Structures are given as structure tokens and as C-alpha cells.
Amino acid sequence: MMEEYFNKLDLLKEKIDRYKALGSSTGVDKELEKVRKEVIELYQKYRNKLSRWDRVILARYPNRPYTLDFVKAIFSDWVELHGDRFFADDPAIVAGIAKFKNRSVAIIGHQKGSNTKERVYRNFGQPRPEGYRKAVRIMQLAEKFNLPLITFIDTPGAYPGIGAEERGQAEAIARSLEVMALLRTPIVVVVTGEGGSGGALALSLGDKIFMLENAIYSVISPEGCAAILWRTQDKKEEAAENLHLTSYDLKKLGIIDDIIPEPPGGAHMYPEEVFLSVEKYIDKSLRELCEKRIETLIQQRGDRFRSIKFYKE
Amino acid sequence: MSWFERFRKQRKPTKKEGSLTIPEGLWKKCPECRETFYRKELEENLYVCLSCNYHFPINVETRLSYLLDNYKELSAGIYPIDPLRFKDTKSYKERLREYQRKTGKPDAAVLVHGQMFDIEVICIILDYSFMGGSMGAVVGEKVTRGAEISLAMRVPFIAVSASGGARMQEGVISLMQMAKISCAIAKLKKAALPYISILTHPTTGGVTASFAMQGDILIAEPGALIGFAGPRVIQQTIKQELPEGFQKSEFLLEHGFLDIVVERSKLKDTIYTILTHLFKQDPPKC
Ligand SMILES: [Zn+2]
């Protein structure tokens, strides 16, 4: 049933892209308006039927905007910086400096690819230790030069490979967490797609944490969870239900600050609207965070995670 | 070889035969070299295989008796809940009850305040026999408190890990423990109180990717499996055989991710010596 929904959305998206390619004119705008009505109608029919697994599908949607799309749309004067200074540059994490409104900021994010070739090059957004070490380097650069840090989270997880283990995947993640814990600059985190386990958390220890409406954040992928606990990946939908991995779940659990709403159908249908919303949330957060004394900020950053208590005593 | 001989050779002993020759509790078989020992004999050797040096996983009390001269448990009354009402083939609640009955413990970590010779320490021990030492809200809270109490009392912190990683049944809450612990450890380290992390067989996943790798000093027992991803996951991903000794303590030492690999019998003395070097030193006067 939901497959039908996604297929219909795909067709409408194709229509939107075709019209947009024609350039703006009264005729085109009118047609786009008509398509939008169809999208909204379709969305309203299905929105309450979206299961947690459907959110997983949306979070991984192939033409969903990725970190560099956000960077291009929201920031200016972007300079990408490469390499961990130890071993290599990891294309699965991008990092650099840019202007946000009138302020210079540092940006770090996971990067997936938008076509097969780029997906392979970016290792499907699965970082190796070099990626996290590059990230730490940019975090410390941000601290040194008074740049607020913004991170974009979208990864299936840190890469499980021989080289990654040899070069200390666990140590790289552990260090990133430790550095973020006391980093003397405001940190805003936006989970845009897949918040995949430790590989996502490693860049997410921030002062403000937002999730796009259809993003997910989980300790393990539903497939991995199903394979271990049910001994079959066929139970991925049931695993997703149990894992409580949607933005609504995380808001309810008090782990994130807010959900950034997506346009009807999802971020990939009208990316420019998502860029605008994300920009608004970053702007509001930076205004608020930059007002605080740095000691207060770091204290509150620790307190926020300290207050996650789900036990009885 | 006749088919019958071949059949006889391949035939695995039945459960009954096994239980006849190896009565449960009296003997213990080494999973590494397959040799069998008297439990008493092994116990005297600190549960280290007499023929291949395999370090058997040991329970928390045994571990504590090897490390500390005396201790008092802290925060013993923290119990896990089932915040997500997680249910796979069994409910999380049911699983918890089973492990609590089996181990007599509320969850997979024990926090103590104790004495190592003349040095007071805070020590957290993970219990692999409780759901594979997995880290949920209780383990996360106890490790965090351990770091906080160390800081408040101004004494060293020692963590002994053995864990399969985050506890899936607590979903993203278990993941957040890594962030919570990291904040506490970072503060402890900034205050220059020594934090010694001991990695034992096996330590993987979110525990390795947080406090187990955040020690000022990283020590492992010989032959311990230590990694981020487990070997099975890696094998399924890359579809290749893994190299000999991959993710073992000695492999990590060779690649620069451990300070020392130390035999169980020398662990306490080594930690103590390190603490005498690091703890309460006056600033150098030059
Ligand atoms: Zn042996």
C-alpha cells in the first residue's frame, strides 16, 4: 500500500522537475501549483499511515538533500577543508568553513552520493577513522578561531572494514565525543537523514539537536537489529517499530530539541523549503547560544545528556 | 578409510557422553585450545588456560578480588526499566528477569569504591554474563557516576570493560549513554585525575567507541577481542576472510591503540605502578 504512495510521489516529483527545468513563467508556475495540490492531497491521504519503517525509507530516499546541498543553499563563501593530517581524506565526511548570515562558522557533515559513482566514492556515507579525525581537526579549528560549529548527520553508520578497524574506528569515535563534550564554541546538530548509531553520534554531541521530520536516529539499523534479535532481516519493519527511531519518538523521549517540519511528501519533494526551515532553526539557535557564557554553554551541554535517565532507583 | 571409520571420526560425542566425562562445574574446557582442566587448577591460575594462556571471562566478584584489597559497592540499587516496551522473540522485560535471576544482579555493571594497596580508587566492572555486558541506561549511569564520584573525591578511576556494545532493546537511549559518559570522562580527564581503562575479552561496539578507548592509559588482557564492529559484521560486509589475529589485543598494540597488553596475574601491580607515577605528582620545579 505504501509502495503505491511512494510510486505516486515519484511520478509527481518527476513532473515538478520537468516543469522546473522549463524556467519560471506564469504558465509553468500555474502547473507547479496544480502539482503541489496533488502532492498535498496525496500526502494528506497517507500521512497518518506512515509507519516507522516508512520513515526509514524516507530518511534514505535516494534524492533526499545531502550535507553539501544544505551547505550550498544556506551558506556562502564555503571553503571545504580536507584530510586528517595522519593518513588520508575521507570523502564520507565533508568539513569546512563558510558564512552564515554575517557570521563565519565551521561545518561538518556526513556526505552520501547522489549517483552511483559518487555513492561509491563517498562509501555510501560510511566514514572511516580518517573522517572522524578530520572532523576533530575542524572542531578544534572552530574553537581556536571562535567559529560556531554546525553538523549535519546522515550516515548508515561508521564503516565496518579491516582498514577502519586497523586504524582505530572506535578510538576515532571516542575521541570525537570527548572533544565535543568540552568544545568551547556553540554546536548545532541537524540530523537530516539517517542517524546511524555511533557513526552518527560521533558528530552529534551538541548544544541544540534537531531532526528533520522524516529523519531517523537509532542505535542500530532495523535490518541489523532484526538479523541479531529475530535472526532474519525480514523482520526489519518490526525492528523499526520497536527501536522508536523517528523524530517524533526522539522528541517524545526528550533527546532532541525540536522536529524541523518537512514539506508534503518529504524533503526530496521540495528541497528549497527544507533549506529555508533549516536555516531558520540554525539562525534561532545561534542567536540563543552565542548569548551564553562559554562555561554555561559547556555545563548545559553536559547536563542535557546527563538528564537522559531511563532507570529506576 | 572405510565409510564407517570416517563416520566414527566425524561423529560428535552426544550430550550424554559429554556430561559423563565432563561433569558440569568440576571441569572447564578451554575454548581456544580445547584442553580440559580442573576448575580448581584454573582458579589457582586466575582462570588463565595453563596450556595456551587464554584468559577466560570471569565474573565481577572474581575480577574485583584480583584488583582491589577491599571495596564497597556504590549505587547498587539502580534497576533497568523497559522504556520502549521492546519485544522481539521475547520481551525485554522477560529477558531482564531471566538475566537478573541467572546472575543475581540488576544489570551489567558494578560500581565500587575501594582500595588498591594504599591508593583509593573508584572502579566500574562490566559483567559480560549479563546480556553480553551490553550498555543501556543503567550501565551508562553507573559509568557516568563512577567518573563523577572520582572527580568529586579526587581519586583515580578504573574501568574494566567486557561488552558486546550498546543494548539494542533500549534503542537510542542506549546510544545516548555514550554521549553522557563522554561528557563525564572529559571533565574527569581535564581535572587531571588518572583514568585507566582495562579492556577484556570481548569489548566491542559502543563501549569501545566511548569510555573504553577514552582512558589516559589503555590496557588489555592478552588475546582479548577488541573492536568497533564485530568480526561477523565485518566479514559479511567485505566478504573476505579476516586476517589471523585480527582485532586481538596484540593486533591493537601493534597498530598503536593500546599502551600495554598485561597478563591477568600482573594486572593489579601494573595498574598500581602506573597510578603511583601519575597520581598526585607535584609540578616539576626546574
Ligand atoms: Zn587454552
Coordinates of C-alpha atoms and ligand atoms in Angstrom, one line a residue:
Chain A
M1 CA 0.0 0.0 0.0
M2 CA 2.7 2.4 1.0
E3 CA 4.7 1.4 -2.1
E4 CA 1.8 2.9 -4.1
Y5 CA 2.2 6.1 -2.2
F6 CA 5.9 6.3 -2.8
N7 CA 5.4 5.5 -6.5
K8 CA 2.8 8.2 -6.9
L9 CA 5.1 10.7 -5.2
D10 CA 8.0 9.7 -7.5
L11 CA 5.8 10.5 -10.5
L12 CA 4.7 13.9 -9.1
K13 CA 8.4 14.7 -8.3
E14 CA 9.3 13.9 -12.0
K15 CA 6.5 16.3 -13.0
I16 CA 7.8 19.0 -10.7
D17 CA 11.4 18.6 -12.0
R18 CA 10.2 18.7 -15.7
Y19 CA 8.3 21.9 -15.1
K20 CA 11.2 23.5 -13.2
A21 CA 13.6 22.7 -16.0
L22 CA 11.4 25.0 -18.2
G23 CA 12.3 28.0 -16.1
S24 CA 9.8 30.3 -14.4
S25 CA 6.9 31.7 -16.3
T26 CA 3.2 32.3 -15.5
G27 CA 2.2 29.1 -17.2
V28 CA 4.8 26.9 -15.5
D29 CA 4.0 28.4 -12.1
K30 CA 0.4 27.6 -12.6
E31 CA 1.2 24.0 -13.5
L32 CA 3.5 23.7 -10.5
E33 CA 0.7 25.0 -8.3
K34 CA -1.6 22.3 -9.6
V35 CA 1.0 19.5 -9.0
R36 CA 1.5 20.9 -5.5
K37 CA -2.2 20.5 -4.8
E38 CA -1.9 16.9 -5.9
V39 CA 1.1 16.3 -3.7
I40 CA -0.7 17.8 -0.7
E41 CA -3.8 15.7 -1.4
L42 CA -1.8 12.5 -1.7
Y43 CA 0.2 13.3 1.4
Q44 CA -2.9 14.0 3.5
K45 CA -4.4 10.8 2.4
Y46 CA -1.3 8.8 3.6
R47 CA 0.4 10.8 6.3
N48 CA -1.3 9.0 9.2
K49 CA -0.5 5.7 7.7
L50 CA 3.3 6.2 7.6
S51 CA 4.9 3.5 9.8
R52 CA 8.3 3.8 11.4
W53 CA 9.7 1.7 8.6
D54 CA 8.2 4.1 6.0
R55 CA 10.2 6.9 7.8
V56 CA 13.3 4.8 7.4
I57 CA 12.5 4.6 3.6
L58 CA 12.1 8.4 3.5
A59 CA 15.2 9.1 5.6
R60 CA 17.2 7.0 3.0
Y61 CA 15.3 8.4 -0.1
P62 CA 17.8 8.5 -3.0
N63 CA 17.2 12.1 -4.0
R64 CA 16.9 13.5 -0.5
P65 CA 19.1 16.5 0.0
Y66 CA 22.6 15.8 1.4
T67 CA 25.0 17.9 3.5
L68 CA 26.6 19.6 0.6
D69 CA 23.1 20.6 -0.7
F70 CA 22.4 22.3 2.6
V71 CA 25.8 23.9 2.6
K72 CA 25.3 25.3 -0.9
A73 CA 21.8 26.6 -0.2
I74 CA 22.2 28.0 3.3
F75 CA 25.8 29.2 3.5
S76 CA 28.1 31.4 1.4
D77 CA 31.8 31.6 0.9
W78 CA 32.2 27.9 1.5
V79 CA 35.7 26.6 1.7
E80 CA 35.9 22.8 2.0
L81 CA 38.9 21.5 4.0
H82 CA 40.3 18.1 3.6
G83 CA 42.4 15.5 5.4
D84 CA 43.1 14.3 8.9
R85 CA 46.8 15.1 8.7
F86 CA 47.6 11.5 9.7
F87 CA 46.6 9.2 6.9
A88 CA 44.0 10.3 4.3
D89 CA 41.0 12.4 3.4
D90 CA 37.7 10.6 4.0
P91 CA 35.0 11.7 1.4
A92 CA 32.3 10.2 3.6
I93 CA 32.6 13.3 5.8
V94 CA 32.9 16.8 4.5
A95 CA 34.2 19.7 6.6
G96 CA 34.9 23.3 6.1
I97 CA 34.3 26.9 6.9
A98 CA 31.6 29.2 5.5
K99 CA 29.5 32.3 6.2
F100 CA 26.1 32.0 7.8
K101 CA 24.3 35.4 7.5
N102 CA 27.1 37.6 8.7
R103 CA 28.9 35.2 10.8
S104 CA 31.7 32.7 9.9
V105 CA 31.0 29.2 11.0
A106 CA 32.5 25.7 10.8
I107 CA 30.5 22.9 9.2
I108 CA 31.0 19.2 9.4
G109 CA 28.6 16.6 7.9
H110 CA 28.3 13.1 6.6
Q111 CA 28.1 13.0 2.8
K112 CA 26.3 10.4 0.7
G113 CA 26.5 10.4 -3.1
S114 CA 23.7 11.5 -5.5
N115 CA 24.7 9.0 -8.2
T116 CA 26.2 5.5 -8.3
K117 CA 29.7 6.7 -8.9
E118 CA 29.6 9.3 -6.2
R119 CA 28.0 6.9 -3.8
V120 CA 30.9 4.5 -4.2
Y121 CA 33.4 7.4 -3.8
R122 CA 31.6 8.6 -0.6
N123 CA 31.4 5.0 0.6
F124 CA 27.6 5.5 0.9
G125 CA 28.3 8.0 3.7
Q126 CA 30.0 5.4 6.0
P127 CA 33.1 7.1 7.5
R128 CA 36.4 5.6 8.3
P129 CA 38.5 6.8 11.2
E130 CA 40.1 9.5 9.0
G131 CA 36.7 11.1 8.6
Y132 CA 36.3 11.5 12.4
R133 CA 39.9 12.6 12.8
K134 CA 39.3 15.3 10.1
A135 CA 36.1 16.3 12.0
V136 CA 38.1 16.7 15.2
R137 CA 40.6 18.8 13.5
I138 CA 37.9 21.1 12.2
M139 CA 36.2 21.2 15.6
Q140 CA 39.5 22.4 17.2
L141 CA 39.9 24.9 14.4
A142 CA 36.4 26.2 15.1
E143 CA 37.2 26.5 18.8
K144 CA 40.5 28.3 18.2
F145 CA 39.0 30.9 15.8
N146 CA 35.7 31.4 17.5
L147 CA 33.5 29.8 14.9
P148 CA 30.2 28.2 16.0
L149 CA 30.0 24.6 14.7
I150 CA 27.1 23.2 12.7
T151 CA 27.0 19.5 12.0
F152 CA 24.8 17.6 9.5
I153 CA 24.1 14.0 10.3
D154 CA 23.3 11.4 7.6
T155 CA 25.1 8.1 7.8
P156 CA 24.1 4.4 7.8
G157 CA 26.9 4.1 10.3
A158 CA 30.7 4.0 10.6
Y159 CA 32.3 1.6 8.1
P160 CA 32.9 -1.9 9.3
G161 CA 36.1 -2.8 7.4
I162 CA 39.5 -4.2 8.1
G163 CA 41.4 -1.0 7.4
A164 CA 38.9 1.0 9.5
E165 CA 39.5 -1.3 12.5
E166 CA 43.3 -1.3 12.0
R167 CA 43.3 2.5 12.1
G168 CA 41.1 2.6 15.2
Q169 CA 37.5 3.3 14.3
A170 CA 36.4 3.0 17.9
E171 CA 39.2 5.3 19.1
A172 CA 38.3 7.9 16.5
I173 CA 34.7 8.0 17.5
A174 CA 35.5 8.0 21.2
R175 CA 37.9 10.9 20.7
S176 CA 35.3 12.9 18.7
L177 CA 32.8 12.5 21.5
E178 CA 35.4 13.6 24.1
V179 CA 36.4 16.6 22.1
M180 CA 32.8 17.8 21.5
A181 CA 32.0 17.4 25.2
L182 CA 34.2 20.3 26.2
L183 CA 34.5 22.2 22.9
R184 CA 34.5 25.9 23.6
T185 CA 32.1 27.0 20.9
P186 CA 28.4 26.6 20.3
I187 CA 27.4 23.4 18.5
V188 CA 24.2 23.0 16.5
V189 CA 23.3 19.5 15.2
V190 CA 20.8 18.8 12.4
V191 CA 20.0 15.1 11.7
T192 CA 19.0 15.3 8.1
G193 CA 18.6 11.7 7.1
E194 CA 20.0 8.6 8.7
G195 CA 21.3 8.9 12.3
G196 CA 23.1 5.6 12.2
S197 CA 24.5 4.5 15.5
G198 CA 27.9 5.5 16.9
G199 CA 29.0 6.8 13.5
A200 CA 26.2 9.4 13.7
L201 CA 26.6 10.2 17.4
A202 CA 30.3 10.9 17.0
L203 CA 29.3 14.2 15.4
S204 CA 26.1 14.9 17.4
L205 CA 27.2 15.8 20.9
G206 CA 25.9 19.4 20.6
D207 CA 24.0 22.2 22.4
K208 CA 21.0 22.1 20.1
I209 CA 19.9 18.9 18.3
F210 CA 17.2 19.0 15.6
M211 CA 15.9 16.3 13.4
L212 CA 14.2 16.7 10.1
E213 CA 10.7 15.3 10.3
N214 CA 11.5 12.2 8.3
A215 CA 15.0 11.6 9.6
I216 CA 15.7 8.6 11.8
Y217 CA 18.2 8.2 14.7
S218 CA 18.9 4.7 16.0
V219 CA 21.4 2.6 18.0
I220 CA 21.4 0.0 15.1
S221 CA 19.8 -0.2 11.7
P222 CA 16.4 -2.1 11.7
E223 CA 18.0 -4.7 9.4
G224 CA 20.9 -5.2 11.7
C225 CA 18.6 -5.4 14.7
A226 CA 16.3 -7.9 13.0
A227 CA 19.2 -10.1 12.0
I228 CA 20.5 -10.3 15.5
L229 CA 17.3 -10.5 17.6
W230 CA 14.9 -12.2 15.1
R231 CA 17.7 -13.9 13.2
T232 CA 16.1 -12.7 9.9
Q233 CA 16.2 -9.4 8.1
D234 CA 12.6 -9.9 7.1
K235 CA 11.6 -8.6 10.5
K236 CA 13.1 -5.2 9.8
E237 CA 9.7 -3.5 9.9
E238 CA 9.0 -4.9 13.3
A239 CA 12.5 -4.0 14.4
A240 CA 11.9 -0.4 13.3
E241 CA 8.7 -0.3 15.3
N242 CA 10.5 -1.5 18.4
L243 CA 13.5 0.8 18.0
H244 CA 11.5 4.0 18.2
L245 CA 13.7 5.8 15.8
T246 CA 11.6 8.5 14.3
S247 CA 11.9 12.3 15.0
Y248 CA 8.6 12.0 16.9
D249 CA 9.9 9.2 19.1
L250 CA 13.1 11.2 19.9
K251 CA 11.2 14.3 20.7
K252 CA 8.9 12.4 23.0
L253 CA 11.9 10.8 24.7
G254 CA 13.3 14.2 25.2
I255 CA 16.5 13.5 23.3
I256 CA 16.2 16.2 20.6
D257 CA 15.1 19.8 20.9
D258 CA 12.8 20.0 18.0
I259 CA 11.5 18.5 14.8
I260 CA 12.1 20.5 11.7
P261 CA 8.9 20.0 9.6
E262 CA 9.3 18.8 6.0
P263 CA 7.2 19.8 3.0
P264 CA 4.4 17.5 1.9
G265 CA 5.8 14.2 0.7
G266 CA 9.2 14.7 2.3
A267 CA 12.3 16.8 2.0
H268 CA 13.1 15.5 -1.5
M269 CA 9.9 16.8 -3.0
Y270 CA 10.6 20.5 -2.2
P271 CA 14.2 20.7 -1.0
E272 CA 14.3 24.6 -1.2
E273 CA 11.6 24.7 1.5
V274 CA 13.6 22.4 3.7
F275 CA 16.7 24.6 3.3
L276 CA 14.7 27.6 4.4
S277 CA 13.4 25.8 7.5
V278 CA 16.8 24.5 8.5
E279 CA 18.2 28.0 8.0
K280 CA 15.6 29.4 10.4
Y281 CA 16.4 26.8 13.1
I282 CA 20.1 27.4 12.8
D283 CA 19.7 31.1 13.0
K284 CA 17.5 31.0 16.0
S285 CA 19.8 28.5 17.8
L286 CA 23.0 30.5 17.1
R287 CA 21.3 33.7 18.3
E288 CA 20.4 32.0 21.5
L289 CA 23.7 30.0 22.1
C290 CA 26.0 32.9 21.2
E291 CA 24.4 34.9 24.0
K292 CA 25.6 32.5 26.7
R293 CA 28.9 32.4 28.5
I294 CA 31.0 29.6 27.2
E295 CA 31.3 27.9 30.7
T296 CA 27.5 28.0 31.0
L297 CA 27.2 26.5 27.5
I298 CA 29.5 23.6 28.2
Q299 CA 27.9 23.0 31.5
Q300 CA 24.4 22.9 29.9
R301 CA 25.7 20.7 27.1
G302 CA 26.8 18.1 29.7
D303 CA 23.6 18.5 31.7
R304 CA 21.4 17.8 28.7
F305 CA 22.9 14.3 28.2
R306 CA 23.2 13.8 32.0
S307 CA 19.4 14.2 32.3
I308 CA 18.7 11.3 30.0
K309 CA 17.7 8.8 32.7
F310 CA 15.7 5.8 32.0
Y311 CA 16.1 3.6 35.0
K312 CA 14.6 3.2 38.5
E313 CA 16.4 3.6 41.8
Chain B
M1 CA 39.4 -45.2 5.4
S2 CA 36.2 -47.1 5.3
W3 CA 32.9 -45.1 5.4
F4 CA 32.4 -46.5 8.9
E5 CA 35.7 -45.2 10.2
R6 CA 35.1 -41.9 8.6
F7 CA 31.6 -41.8 10.2
R8 CA 33.1 -42.6 13.6
K9 CA 35.7 -39.9 13.3
Q10 CA 33.2 -37.2 12.4
R11 CA 30.6 -38.3 14.8
K12 CA 30.4 -35.7 17.6
P13 CA 30.0 -37.0 21.1
T14 CA 26.4 -36.7 22.2
K15 CA 25.4 -34.6 25.1
K16 CA 25.1 -37.6 27.3
E17 CA 28.7 -38.7 26.6
G18 CA 29.9 -35.2 27.2
S19 CA 28.2 -35.0 30.5
L20 CA 29.6 -38.4 31.6
T21 CA 33.2 -37.4 31.0
I22 CA 33.0 -33.8 32.0
P23 CA 30.7 -33.2 34.9
E24 CA 29.4 -29.7 34.9
G25 CA 31.2 -27.4 37.3
L26 CA 34.2 -29.6 38.1
W27 CA 36.0 -29.3 34.8
K28 CA 36.3 -26.5 32.4
K29 CA 37.3 -26.7 28.7
C30 CA 39.4 -24.0 27.1
P31 CA 37.5 -22.7 24.0
E32 CA 40.8 -21.7 22.4
C33 CA 42.9 -24.9 22.6
R34 CA 40.1 -27.3 23.7
E35 CA 42.1 -28.7 26.6
T36 CA 40.2 -29.6 29.7
F37 CA 41.3 -28.5 33.2
Y38 CA 40.1 -29.0 36.8
R39 CA 38.2 -25.9 37.7
K40 CA 40.4 -25.7 40.9
E41 CA 43.5 -25.8 38.8
L42 CA 42.2 -23.0 36.6
E43 CA 41.1 -21.0 39.6
E44 CA 44.6 -21.1 41.1
N45 CA 45.9 -19.8 37.7
L46 CA 43.4 -16.9 37.8
Y47 CA 41.2 -18.6 35.1
V48 CA 44.0 -18.4 32.5
C49 CA 44.5 -21.5 30.4
L50 CA 47.5 -23.4 31.5
S51 CA 48.4 -24.6 28.1
C52 CA 47.5 -21.7 25.7
N53 CA 47.3 -18.6 28.0
Y54 CA 43.6 -18.0 27.0
H55 CA 42.1 -15.5 29.5
F56 CA 38.7 -16.8 30.4
P57 CA 36.0 -14.3 31.1
I58 CA 35.5 -14.0 34.9
N59 CA 32.7 -12.8 37.0
V60 CA 32.7 -9.4 38.7
E61 CA 33.5 -10.6 42.2
T62 CA 36.4 -12.6 41.0
R63 CA 37.7 -9.6 39.0
L64 CA 37.3 -7.3 42.0
S65 CA 39.2 -9.8 44.2
Y66 CA 42.1 -9.7 41.7
L67 CA 42.2 -5.9 41.6
L68 CA 41.3 -4.5 44.9
D69 CA 42.1 -5.2 48.5
N70 CA 38.7 -4.1 49.8
Y71 CA 35.7 -2.4 48.3
K72 CA 32.2 -1.2 48.9
E73 CA 29.6 -1.2 46.2
L74 CA 28.0 2.1 45.1
S75 CA 24.6 2.8 43.5
A76 CA 23.7 -0.9 43.8
G77 CA 20.0 -0.1 43.6
I78 CA 19.8 1.2 40.1
Y79 CA 17.4 -1.1 38.1
P80 CA 16.7 -1.1 34.3
I81 CA 13.3 -0.3 33.0
D82 CA 11.8 -1.1 29.6
P83 CA 11.3 2.4 28.2
L84 CA 10.4 1.3 24.7
R85 CA 8.4 -1.8 25.6
F86 CA 10.7 -3.6 23.3
K87 CA 9.7 -7.1 22.2
D88 CA 11.5 -9.3 19.7
T89 CA 11.1 -13.1 20.0
K90 CA 10.9 -12.3 23.7
S91 CA 10.0 -9.2 25.6
Y92 CA 12.9 -7.1 27.0
K93 CA 11.2 -7.3 30.4
E94 CA 11.3 -11.1 30.3
R95 CA 14.9 -11.1 29.2
L96 CA 15.8 -8.8 32.0
R97 CA 14.1 -11.0 34.5
E98 CA 15.9 -14.0 33.2
Y99 CA 19.4 -12.4 33.4
Q100 CA 18.6 -11.0 36.8
R101 CA 17.6 -14.4 38.1
K102 CA 20.7 -16.0 36.4
T103 CA 23.3 -13.5 37.7
G104 CA 21.6 -12.2 40.8
K105 CA 22.4 -8.7 39.6
P106 CA 20.1 -5.9 38.4
D107 CA 22.2 -5.1 35.3
A108 CA 25.6 -5.5 33.6
A109 CA 27.8 -3.2 35.7
V110 CA 29.0 -3.0 39.2
L111 CA 30.4 0.3 40.6
V112 CA 32.7 0.2 43.7
H113 CA 34.7 2.4 45.9
G114 CA 37.8 0.5 47.0
Q115 CA 41.4 0.3 47.9
M116 CA 44.3 -0.8 45.7
F117 CA 47.1 -1.2 48.1
D118 CA 47.3 2.3 49.6
I119 CA 45.5 4.1 46.8
E120 CA 41.8 4.8 47.0
V121 CA 40.0 4.2 43.6
I122 CA 36.6 4.2 42.0
C123 CA 36.2 1.2 39.8
I124 CA 33.5 0.1 37.4
I125 CA 33.3 -3.5 36.1
L126 CA 31.2 -4.6 33.3
D127 CA 29.6 -8.1 33.5
Y128 CA 29.6 -9.9 30.2
S129 CA 27.4 -12.7 31.6
F130 CA 24.5 -10.1 31.9
M131 CA 23.2 -9.7 28.3
G132 CA 26.7 -9.7 26.9
G133 CA 27.7 -6.7 29.1
S134 CA 25.5 -4.5 26.9
M135 CA 25.3 -0.9 27.8
G136 CA 21.8 0.5 28.4
A137 CA 20.7 3.3 30.8
V138 CA 21.9 1.5 33.9
V139 CA 25.4 0.8 32.7
G140 CA 25.6 4.3 31.3
E141 CA 24.5 5.8 34.5
K142 CA 26.9 3.8 36.6
V143 CA 29.9 4.6 34.4
T144 CA 28.9 8.3 34.5
R145 CA 28.6 8.3 38.2
G146 CA 31.9 6.5 38.5
A147 CA 33.6 9.3 36.7
E148 CA 31.7 12.0 38.7
I149 CA 32.5 10.4 42.0
S150 CA 36.2 10.0 41.1
L151 CA 36.2 13.7 40.3
A152 CA 34.4 14.7 43.5
M153 CA 36.6 12.5 45.7
R154 CA 39.7 13.4 43.6
V155 CA 40.7 9.7 43.2
P156 CA 41.7 7.7 40.1
F157 CA 39.0 6.0 38.0
I158 CA 39.4 2.4 36.7
A159 CA 37.0 0.9 34.2
V160 CA 37.1 -2.8 33.3
S161 CA 35.2 -3.5 30.1
A162 CA 33.7 -6.6 28.6
S163 CA 30.8 -5.8 26.4
G164 CA 29.1 -6.5 23.1
G165 CA 28.2 -2.8 22.8
A166 CA 25.0 -0.8 23.2
R167 CA 21.8 -2.6 24.3
M168 CA 19.5 -2.7 21.3
Q169 CA 16.4 -3.1 23.5
E170 CA 16.8 0.4 24.8
G171 CA 17.2 1.8 21.3
V172 CA 18.6 5.3 21.0
I173 CA 18.6 5.7 24.8
S174 CA 21.5 3.3 24.9
L175 CA 23.3 5.2 22.2
M176 CA 22.9 8.4 24.2
Q177 CA 24.8 6.8 27.1
M178 CA 28.0 7.1 25.0
A179 CA 27.5 10.9 24.9
K180 CA 26.6 11.1 28.6
I181 CA 29.6 9.1 29.7
S182 CA 31.9 11.1 27.3
C183 CA 30.9 14.4 29.0
A184 CA 31.8 13.0 32.4
I185 CA 35.0 11.4 31.3
A186 CA 36.1 14.5 29.6
K187 CA 35.6 16.5 32.8
L188 CA 37.5 13.9 34.8
K189 CA 40.4 14.0 32.5
K190 CA 40.5 17.7 32.4
A191 CA 40.9 17.7 36.1
A192 CA 44.0 15.5 35.7
L193 CA 42.7 12.6 37.7
P194 CA 44.1 9.4 36.2
Y195 CA 41.6 7.3 34.2
I196 CA 42.8 3.7 33.5
S197 CA 40.8 1.7 31.0
I198 CA 41.2 -2.1 31.1
L199 CA 39.8 -3.9 28.0
T200 CA 39.0 -7.6 28.5
H201 CA 37.6 -10.3 26.2
P202 CA 35.4 -9.2 24.4
T203 CA 35.0 -5.4 24.1
T204 CA 33.2 -4.1 21.0
G205 CA 30.7 -1.5 19.8
G206 CA 29.6 1.5 21.7
V207 CA 31.6 0.6 24.8
T208 CA 34.9 0.5 22.8
A209 CA 33.8 3.7 20.9
S210 CA 33.4 5.6 24.2
F211 CA 34.8 5.2 27.6
A212 CA 36.9 2.0 26.9
M213 CA 39.0 4.0 24.4
Q214 CA 39.0 7.2 26.4
G215 CA 41.4 6.2 29.2
D216 CA 44.6 8.1 29.8
I217 CA 46.1 4.6 29.8
L218 CA 44.7 1.8 27.8
I219 CA 45.5 -1.8 29.0
A220 CA 44.2 -5.1 27.6
E221 CA 44.4 -8.6 28.7
P222 CA 46.2 -11.0 26.2
G223 CA 44.1 -12.3 23.4
A224 CA 41.1 -10.1 24.0
L225 CA 38.8 -9.3 21.1
I226 CA 38.6 -5.5 20.9
G227 CA 37.0 -3.5 18.1
F228 CA 34.2 -1.3 16.9
A229 CA 32.4 -3.6 14.6
G230 CA 32.3 -7.3 15.5
P231 CA 34.2 -9.7 13.2
R232 CA 31.0 -11.3 11.8
V233 CA 29.6 -7.9 10.7
I234 CA 32.9 -7.1 9.0
Q235 CA 33.1 -10.4 7.3
Q236 CA 29.6 -10.0 6.0
T237 CA 30.4 -6.5 4.7
I238 CA 33.7 -7.2 2.9
K239 CA 33.0 -10.8 2.1
Q240 CA 36.6 -11.8 2.8
E241 CA 38.4 -13.9 5.4
L242 CA 39.7 -11.8 8.2
P243 CA 43.5 -11.9 8.8
E244 CA 44.9 -14.1 11.6
G245 CA 44.8 -12.4 15.0
F246 CA 42.6 -9.5 13.7
Q247 CA 41.1 -7.4 16.5
K248 CA 43.0 -9.2 19.2
S249 CA 44.9 -7.2 21.9
E250 CA 48.3 -7.9 20.3
F251 CA 46.9 -6.6 17.0
L252 CA 45.8 -3.4 18.6
L253 CA 49.0 -3.0 20.4
E254 CA 50.9 -3.4 17.1
H255 CA 48.7 -0.8 15.5
G256 CA 49.2 1.7 18.3
F257 CA 45.8 1.6 20.0
L258 CA 46.9 0.2 23.4
D259 CA 49.5 1.2 25.9
I260 CA 50.2 -2.3 27.1
V261 CA 48.9 -5.9 27.0
V262 CA 49.2 -7.3 30.5
E263 CA 48.7 -10.8 31.9
R264 CA 45.9 -11.1 34.4
S265 CA 48.4 -12.1 37.1
K266 CA 50.3 -8.8 36.7
L267 CA 47.3 -6.5 36.1
K268 CA 46.9 -5.2 39.6
D269 CA 50.7 -4.5 40.1
T270 CA 50.9 -2.8 36.7
I271 CA 47.9 -0.5 37.4
Y272 CA 49.2 0.3 40.8
T273 CA 52.7 1.2 39.4
I274 CA 51.1 3.5 36.8
L275 CA 48.9 5.2 39.4
T276 CA 52.0 5.8 41.6
H277 CA 53.5 7.6 38.6
L278 CA 50.5 9.6 37.5
F279 CA 48.6 10.4 40.7
K280 CA 49.3 13.4 42.9
Q281 CA 52.6 14.5 41.4
D282 CA 53.8 17.9 42.2
P283 CA 54.6 20.2 39.3
P284 CA 58.2 19.9 38.2
K285 CA 60.5 22.6 39.6
C286 CA 63.1 23.3 37.1
Ligands
ZN1 ZN 43.8 -23.0 26.1

